[in-house]
PDB file of C-alpha atoms in Angstrom:
ATOM      1  CA  MET A  91      99.728 223.842 102.386  1.00 59.00           C
ATOM      2  CA  ALA A  92      99.209 222.767 105.998  1.00 72.00           C
ATOM      3  CA  LEU A  93     100.679 224.717 108.866  1.00 73.00           C
ATOM      4  CA  THR A  94     103.476 223.271 110.901  1.00 76.00           C
ATOM      5  CA  PRO A  95     104.137 223.962 114.591  1.00 75.00           C
ATOM      6  CA  THR A  96     107.182 225.975 113.518  1.00 80.00           C
ATOM      7  CA  ASP A  97     104.975 228.153 111.299  1.00 77.00           C
ATOM      8  CA  ILE A  98     102.764 228.853 114.267  1.00 75.00           C
ATOM      9  CA  HIS A  99     105.775 229.593 116.501  1.00 74.00           C
ATOM     10  CA  ASN A 100     107.371 231.961 114.001  1.00 78.00           C
ATOM     11  CA  LYS A 101     104.178 233.776 113.119  1.00 75.00           C
ATOM     12  CA  THR A 102     104.315 237.471 113.914  1.00 75.00           C
ATOM     13  CA  PHE A 103     101.518 239.951 113.933  1.00 73.00           C
ATOM     14  CA  ASN A 104     101.723 243.677 113.303  1.00 73.00           C
ATOM     15  CA  THR A 105     100.814 245.809 116.203  1.00 73.00           C
ATOM     16  CA  LYS A 106      98.297 248.521 115.972  1.00 73.00           C
ATOM     17  CA  PHE A 107      96.999 250.870 118.381  1.00 74.00           C
ATOM     18  CA  ARG A 108      94.489 249.335 120.618  1.00 72.00           C
ATOM     19  CA  GLY A 109      95.351 245.845 119.336  1.00 76.00           C
ATOM     20  CA  TYR A 110      95.530 242.575 121.285  1.00 77.00           C
ATOM     21  CA  ASP A 111      97.853 242.068 124.209  1.00 77.00           C
ATOM     22  CA  GLU A 112     101.076 240.780 122.709  1.00 79.00           C
ATOM     23  CA  ASP A 113     101.942 238.485 125.677  1.00 82.00           C
ATOM     24  CA  GLU A 114      98.503 237.000 125.668  1.00 81.00           C
ATOM     25  CA  VAL A 115      98.631 236.326 121.907  1.00 81.00           C
ATOM     26  CA  ASN A 116     102.124 234.832 122.198  1.00 82.00           C
ATOM     27  CA  GLY A 117     100.980 232.576 125.075  1.00 86.00           C
ATOM     28  CA  PHE A 118      97.993 231.447 123.058  1.00 84.00           C
ATOM     29  CA  LEU A 119     100.146 230.768 119.997  1.00 83.00           C
ATOM     30  CA  GLU A 120     102.597 228.828 122.172  1.00 85.00           C
ATOM     31  CA  GLN A 121      99.758 226.684 123.507  1.00 87.00           C
ATOM     32  CA  LEU A 122      98.311 226.318 120.020  1.00 86.00           C
ATOM     33  CA  MET A 123     101.704 225.244 118.691  1.00 86.00           C
ATOM     34  CA  LYS A 124     102.043 222.520 121.377  1.00 88.00           C
ATOM     35  CA  ASP A 125      98.520 221.271 120.823  1.00 89.00           C
ATOM     36  CA  TYR A 126      98.970 221.278 117.074  1.00 87.00           C
ATOM     37  CA  GLU A 127     102.276 219.423 117.477  1.00 89.00           C
ATOM     38  CA  ASN A 128     100.495 216.793 119.612  1.00 92.00           C
ATOM     39  CA  VAL A 129      97.730 216.487 117.022  1.00 91.00           C
ATOM     40  CA  LEU A 130     100.286 215.968 114.257  1.00 90.00           C
ATOM     41  CA  LYS A 131     102.123 213.323 116.338  1.00 94.00           C
ATOM     42  CA  LYS A 132      98.865 211.528 117.043  1.00 95.00           C
ATOM     43  CA  ASN A 133      97.952 211.776 113.375  1.00 94.00           C
ATOM     44  CA  GLU A 134     101.346 210.252 112.466  1.00 94.00           C
ATOM     45  CA  GLU A 135     100.797 207.474 115.003  1.00 96.00           C
ATOM     46  CA  LEU A 136      97.312 206.857 113.645  1.00 97.00           C
ATOM     47  CA  GLU A 137      98.620 206.802 110.068  1.00 96.00           C
ATOM     48  CA  LYS A 138     101.318 204.333 111.142  1.00 96.00           C
ATOM     49  CA  THR A 139      98.674 202.235 112.938  1.00 96.00           C
ATOM     50  CA  VAL A 140      96.436 202.405 109.859  1.00 97.00           C
ATOM     51  CA  SER A 141      99.391 201.413 107.669  1.00 95.00           C
ATOM     52  CA  ASP A 142     100.282 198.539 110.030  1.00 95.00           C
ATOM     53  CA  ASN A 143      96.643 197.485 110.127  1.00 95.00           C
ATOM     54  CA  GLU A 144      96.444 197.606 106.338  1.00 95.00           C
ATOM     55  CA  VAL A 145      99.504 195.318 106.202  1.00 95.00           C
ATOM     56  CA  LYS A 146      97.859 193.014 108.748  1.00 95.00           C
ATOM     57  CA  ILE A 147      94.573 193.112 106.842  1.00 96.00           C
ATOM     58  CA  THR A 148      96.421 192.269 103.632  1.00 96.00           C
ATOM     59  CA  HIS A 149      98.181 189.430 105.476  1.00 95.00           C
ATOM     60  CA  PHE A 150      94.884 188.182 106.962  1.00 95.00           C
ATOM     61  CA  ASN A 151      93.200 188.494 103.582  1.00 95.00           C
ATOM     62  CA  LEU A 152      95.959 186.312 102.118  1.00 96.00           C
ATOM     63  CA  ILE A 153      95.504 183.836 104.977  1.00 96.00           C
ATOM     64  CA  GLU A 154      91.735 183.889 104.441  1.00 95.00           C
ATOM     65  CA  GLU A 155      92.163 183.373 100.706  1.00 95.00           C
ATOM     66  CA  THR A 156      94.617 180.536 101.339  1.00 96.00           C
ATOM     67  CA  MET A 157      92.235 178.968 103.856  1.00 96.00           C
ATOM     68  CA  GLN A 158      89.324 179.290 101.450  1.00 95.00           C
ATOM     69  CA  LYS A 159      91.400 177.638  98.744  1.00 96.00           C
ATOM     70  CA  SER A 160      92.463 174.931 101.227  1.00 96.00           C
ATOM     71  CA  ILE A 161      88.851 174.388 102.264  1.00 96.00           C
ATOM     72  CA  LEU A 162      87.818 174.231  98.621  1.00 96.00           C
ATOM     73  CA  ILE A 163      90.609 171.742  97.863  1.00 96.00           C
ATOM     74  CA  ALA A 164      89.660 169.701 100.955  1.00 96.00           C
ATOM     75  CA  GLN A 165      86.005 169.722  99.886  1.00 96.00           C
ATOM     76  CA  GLU A 166      86.960 168.647  96.372  1.00 96.00           C
ATOM     77  CA  ALA A 167      89.212 165.921  97.783  1.00 96.00           C
ATOM     78  CA  ALA A 168      86.431 164.780 100.121  1.00 96.00           C
ATOM     79  CA  GLU A 169      84.011 164.738  97.202  1.00 96.00           C
ATOM     80  CA  ASP A 170      86.515 162.731  95.131  1.00 96.00           C
ATOM     81  CA  VAL A 171      86.996 160.289  98.018  1.00 96.00           C
ATOM     82  CA  ARG A 172      83.222 160.003  98.427  1.00 96.00           C
ATOM     83  CA  LYS A 173      82.724 159.428  94.683  1.00 96.00           C
ATOM     84  CA  ASN A 174      85.549 156.871  94.609  1.00 96.00           C
ATOM     85  CA  ALA A 175      84.119 155.122  97.667  1.00 96.00           C
ATOM     86  CA  ILE A 176      80.677 155.004  96.054  1.00 96.00           C
ATOM     87  CA  GLN A 177      82.149 153.718  92.794  1.00 96.00           C
ATOM     88  CA  GLU A 178      84.264 151.126  94.609  1.00 96.00           C
ATOM     89  CA  SER A 179      81.294 150.009  96.705  1.00 96.00           C
ATOM     90  CA  LYS A 180      79.223 149.654  93.524  1.00 95.00           C
ATOM     91  CA  LEU A 181      81.988 147.534  91.985  1.00 95.00           C
ATOM     92  CA  ILE A 182      82.218 145.394  95.126  1.00 96.00           C
ATOM     93  CA  ILE A 183      78.434 144.964  95.204  1.00 96.00           C
ATOM     94  CA  SER A 184      78.378 144.139  91.491  1.00 95.00           C
ATOM     95  CA  GLU A 185      81.168 141.584  91.920  1.00 95.00           C
ATOM     96  CA  ALA A 186      79.426 140.092  94.951  1.00 95.00           C
ATOM     97  CA  GLU A 187      76.157 139.857  93.018  1.00 94.00           C
ATOM     98  CA  LYS A 188      77.951 138.163  90.120  1.00 93.00           C
ATOM     99  CA  ASN A 189      79.599 135.702  92.517  1.00 94.00           C
ATOM    100  CA  ALA A 190      76.287 135.089  94.267  1.00 95.00           C
ATOM    101  CA  ASP A 191      74.545 134.531  90.927  1.00 94.00           C
ATOM    102  CA  ARG A 192      77.313 132.180  89.850  1.00 94.00           C
ATOM    103  CA  LEU A 193      77.097 130.250  93.134  1.00 95.00           C
ATOM    104  CA  VAL A 194      73.306 130.043  92.888  1.00 94.00           C
ATOM    105  CA  ASN A 195      73.508 128.932  89.254  1.00 94.00           C
ATOM    106  CA  ASP A 196      76.163 126.341  90.129  1.00 95.00           C
ATOM    107  CA  ALA A 197      74.028 125.084  93.010  1.00 95.00           C
ATOM    108  CA  LEU A 198      70.948 124.921  90.783  1.00 94.00           C
ATOM    109  CA  ALA A 199      72.898 123.075  88.091  1.00 95.00           C
ATOM    110  CA  GLN A 200      74.232 120.642  90.700  1.00 95.00           C
ATOM    111  CA  ALA A 201      70.716 120.163  92.092  1.00 95.00           C
ATOM    112  CA  ARG A 202      69.354 119.516  88.588  1.00 95.00           C
ATOM    113  CA  LYS A 203      72.165 117.044  87.923  1.00 95.00           C
ATOM    114  CA  ILE A 204      71.477 115.216  91.190  1.00 96.00           C
ATOM    115  CA  ALA A 205      67.727 115.225  90.483  1.00 95.00           C
ATOM    116  CA  LEU A 206      68.389 113.709  87.048  1.00 95.00           C
ATOM    117  CA  GLU A 207      70.690 111.101  88.588  1.00 95.00           C
ATOM    118  CA  VAL A 208      67.996 110.266  91.158  1.00 95.00           C
ATOM    119  CA  GLU A 209      65.434 109.864  88.373  1.00 94.00           C
ATOM    120  CA  VAL A 210      67.822 107.630  86.420  1.00 94.00           C
ATOM    121  CA  LEU A 211      68.455 105.538  89.541  1.00 95.00           C
ATOM    122  CA  LYS A 212      64.711 105.288  90.199  1.00 94.00           C
ATOM    123  CA  LYS A 213      64.128 104.089  86.644  1.00 94.00           C
ATOM    124  CA  GLN A 214      66.999 101.610  86.928  1.00 94.00           C
ATOM    125  CA  SER A 215      65.602 100.407  90.264  1.00 95.00           C
ATOM    126  CA  LYS A 216      62.157  99.921  88.718  1.00 94.00           C
ATOM    127  CA  VAL A 217      63.677  98.017  85.798  1.00 94.00           C
ATOM    128  CA  PHE A 218      65.783  95.897  88.173  1.00 94.00           C
ATOM    129  CA  LYS A 219      62.774  95.249  90.410  1.00 93.00           C
ATOM    130  CA  SER A 220      60.556  94.218  87.500  1.00 94.00           C
ATOM    131  CA  ARG A 221      63.301  92.008  86.023  1.00 93.00           C
ATOM    132  CA  PHE A 222      64.039  90.443  89.417  1.00 92.00           C
ATOM    133  CA  LYS A 223      60.329  89.930  90.009  1.00 92.00           C
ATOM    134  CA  MET A 224      59.977  88.358  86.575  1.00 93.00           C
ATOM    135  CA  MET A 225      62.959  86.104  87.263  1.00 92.00           C
ATOM    136  CA  VAL A 226      61.626  85.063  90.681  1.00 92.00           C
ATOM    137  CA  GLU A 227      58.169  84.481  89.227  1.00 90.00           C
ATOM    138  CA  ALA A 228      59.722  82.433  86.427  1.00 89.00           C
ATOM    139  CA  GLN A 229      61.651  80.391  88.979  1.00 87.00           C
ATOM    140  CA  LEU A 230      58.490  79.915  91.048  1.00 86.00           C
ATOM    141  CA  ASP A 231      56.590  78.922  87.950  1.00 84.00           C
ATOM    142  CA  MET A 232      59.333  76.478  87.136  1.00 81.00           C
ATOM    143  CA  ILE A 233      59.235  75.042  90.660  1.00 80.00           C
ATOM    144  CA  ASN A 234      55.467  74.789  90.586  1.00 82.00           C
ATOM    145  CA  THR A 235      55.393  72.913  87.287  1.00 78.00           C
ATOM    146  CA  GLU A 236      54.304  69.308  87.164  1.00 77.00           C
ATOM    147  CA  ASP A 237      57.710  68.328  85.843  1.00 75.00           C
ATOM    148  CA  TRP A 238      59.151  68.720  89.333  1.00 67.00           C
ATOM    149  CA  ASP A 239      56.393  66.654  90.826  1.00 71.00           C
ATOM    150  CA  ASP A 240      56.940  63.990  88.195  1.00 72.00           C
ATOM    151  CA  LEU A 241      60.674  64.097  88.756  1.00 69.00           C
ATOM    152  CA  LEU A 242      60.257  63.640  92.491  1.00 69.00           C
ATOM    153  CA  LYS A 243      57.822  60.758  91.985  1.00 72.00           C
ATOM    154  CA  TYR A 244      60.128  58.903  89.668  1.00 64.00           C
ATOM    155  CA  GLU A 245      62.123  56.149  91.428  1.00 67.00           C
ATOM    156  CA  LEU A 246      65.274  54.854  89.978  1.00 62.00           C
ATOM    157  CA  ASP A 247      66.698  51.489  90.843  1.00 62.00           C
ATOM    158  CA  THR A 248      70.020  52.678  92.151  1.00 64.00           C
ATOM    159  CA  SER A 249      71.112  49.529  93.862  1.00 67.00           C
ATOM    160  CA  SER A 250      72.901  48.113  90.848  1.00 65.00           C
ATOM    161  CA  VAL A 251      74.460  51.487  90.079  1.00 61.00           C
ATOM    162  CA  GLU A 252      75.552  51.987  93.696  1.00 66.00           C
ATOM    163  CA  SER A 253      77.163  48.562  93.940  1.00 68.00           C
ATOM    164  CA  ALA A 254      79.015  49.065  90.678  1.00 65.00           C
ATOM    165  CA  ALA A 255      80.183  52.484  91.765  1.00 64.00           C
ATOM    166  CA  GLU A 256      81.283  51.210  95.141  1.00 65.00           C
ATOM    167  CA  GLN A 257      83.274  48.482  93.568  1.00 65.00           C
ATOM    168  CA  GLU A 258      84.941  50.728  91.112  1.00 65.00           C
ATOM    169  CA  LEU A 259      85.632  53.645  93.394  1.00 61.00           C
ATOM    170  CA  ASP A 260      85.390  51.917  96.698  1.00 57.00           C
ATOM    171  CA  ILE A 261      82.882  54.562  97.761  1.00 52.00           C
ATOM    172  CA  PRO A 262      80.844  53.912 100.908  1.00 53.00           C
ATOM    173  CA  ASN A 263      77.107  53.623 100.677  1.00 56.00           C
ATOM    174  CA  VAL A 264      75.193  56.909 100.259  1.00 54.00           C
ATOM    175  CA  ASP A 265      72.866  56.030 103.109  1.00 59.00           C
ATOM    176  CA  SER A 266      75.799  55.433 105.412  1.00 62.00           C
ATOM    177  CA  LEU A 267      77.227  58.818 104.410  1.00 56.00           C
ATOM    178  CA  ASP A 268      73.899  60.449 105.233  1.00 60.00           C
ATOM    179  CA  GLU A 269      73.865  58.799 108.650  1.00 65.00           C
ATOM    180  CA  GLU A 270      77.445  59.854 109.293  1.00 63.00           C
ATOM    181  CA  LEU A 271      76.633  63.470 108.351  1.00 60.00           C
ATOM    182  CA  VAL A 272      73.597  63.528 110.679  1.00 58.00           C
ATOM    183  CA  THR A 273      75.707  62.131 113.533  1.00 66.00           C
ATOM    184  CA  LYS A 274      78.429  64.773 113.067  1.00 60.00           C
ATOM    185  CA  THR A 275      75.831  67.518 112.930  1.00 58.00           C
ATOM    186  CA  LYS A 276      74.297  66.374 116.216  1.00 62.00           C
ATOM    187  CA  GLU A 277      77.707  66.274 117.879  1.00 62.00           C
ATOM    188  CA  ALA A 278      78.484  69.784 116.792  1.00 54.00           C
TER     189      ALA A 278
END
């Protein structure tokens, strides 16, 4: 069992002949008692400080643990956000690629359709041109035939027909109509 300052104060020694000076021993014990009392007080203060520090350390350990958990949760949340962002960006890119492919395919289909229409129109134009050429050539051939020359050479005695027509319809002479038409044209 540890000594207390009271134990030191109450300690008595037997006296013997030629022993220590009693006043000197009592003074030393008194000083020892005070010093020991101070040491015990300081020890109590240190124990209280250690106890307080242990409470603080426990508190700080809890804070540290909480912060580590918070950091871990924040890291996991950041990782989830990053993964979601990557996944969403992949979906957006995939959708954009699909739309781009669809637009390109639509444009190619439209271009093919227009190219086919152009080819059809070219063929129709060639057919029309050849038919028109054939028709014009046929008309030219018809104009260049001898029948036209023969027709133009043929003279019909129209005097009897003209006089009969004039009498019936009271129509003026064709030559006079021609002259009248030429006169009006010159006036205009």
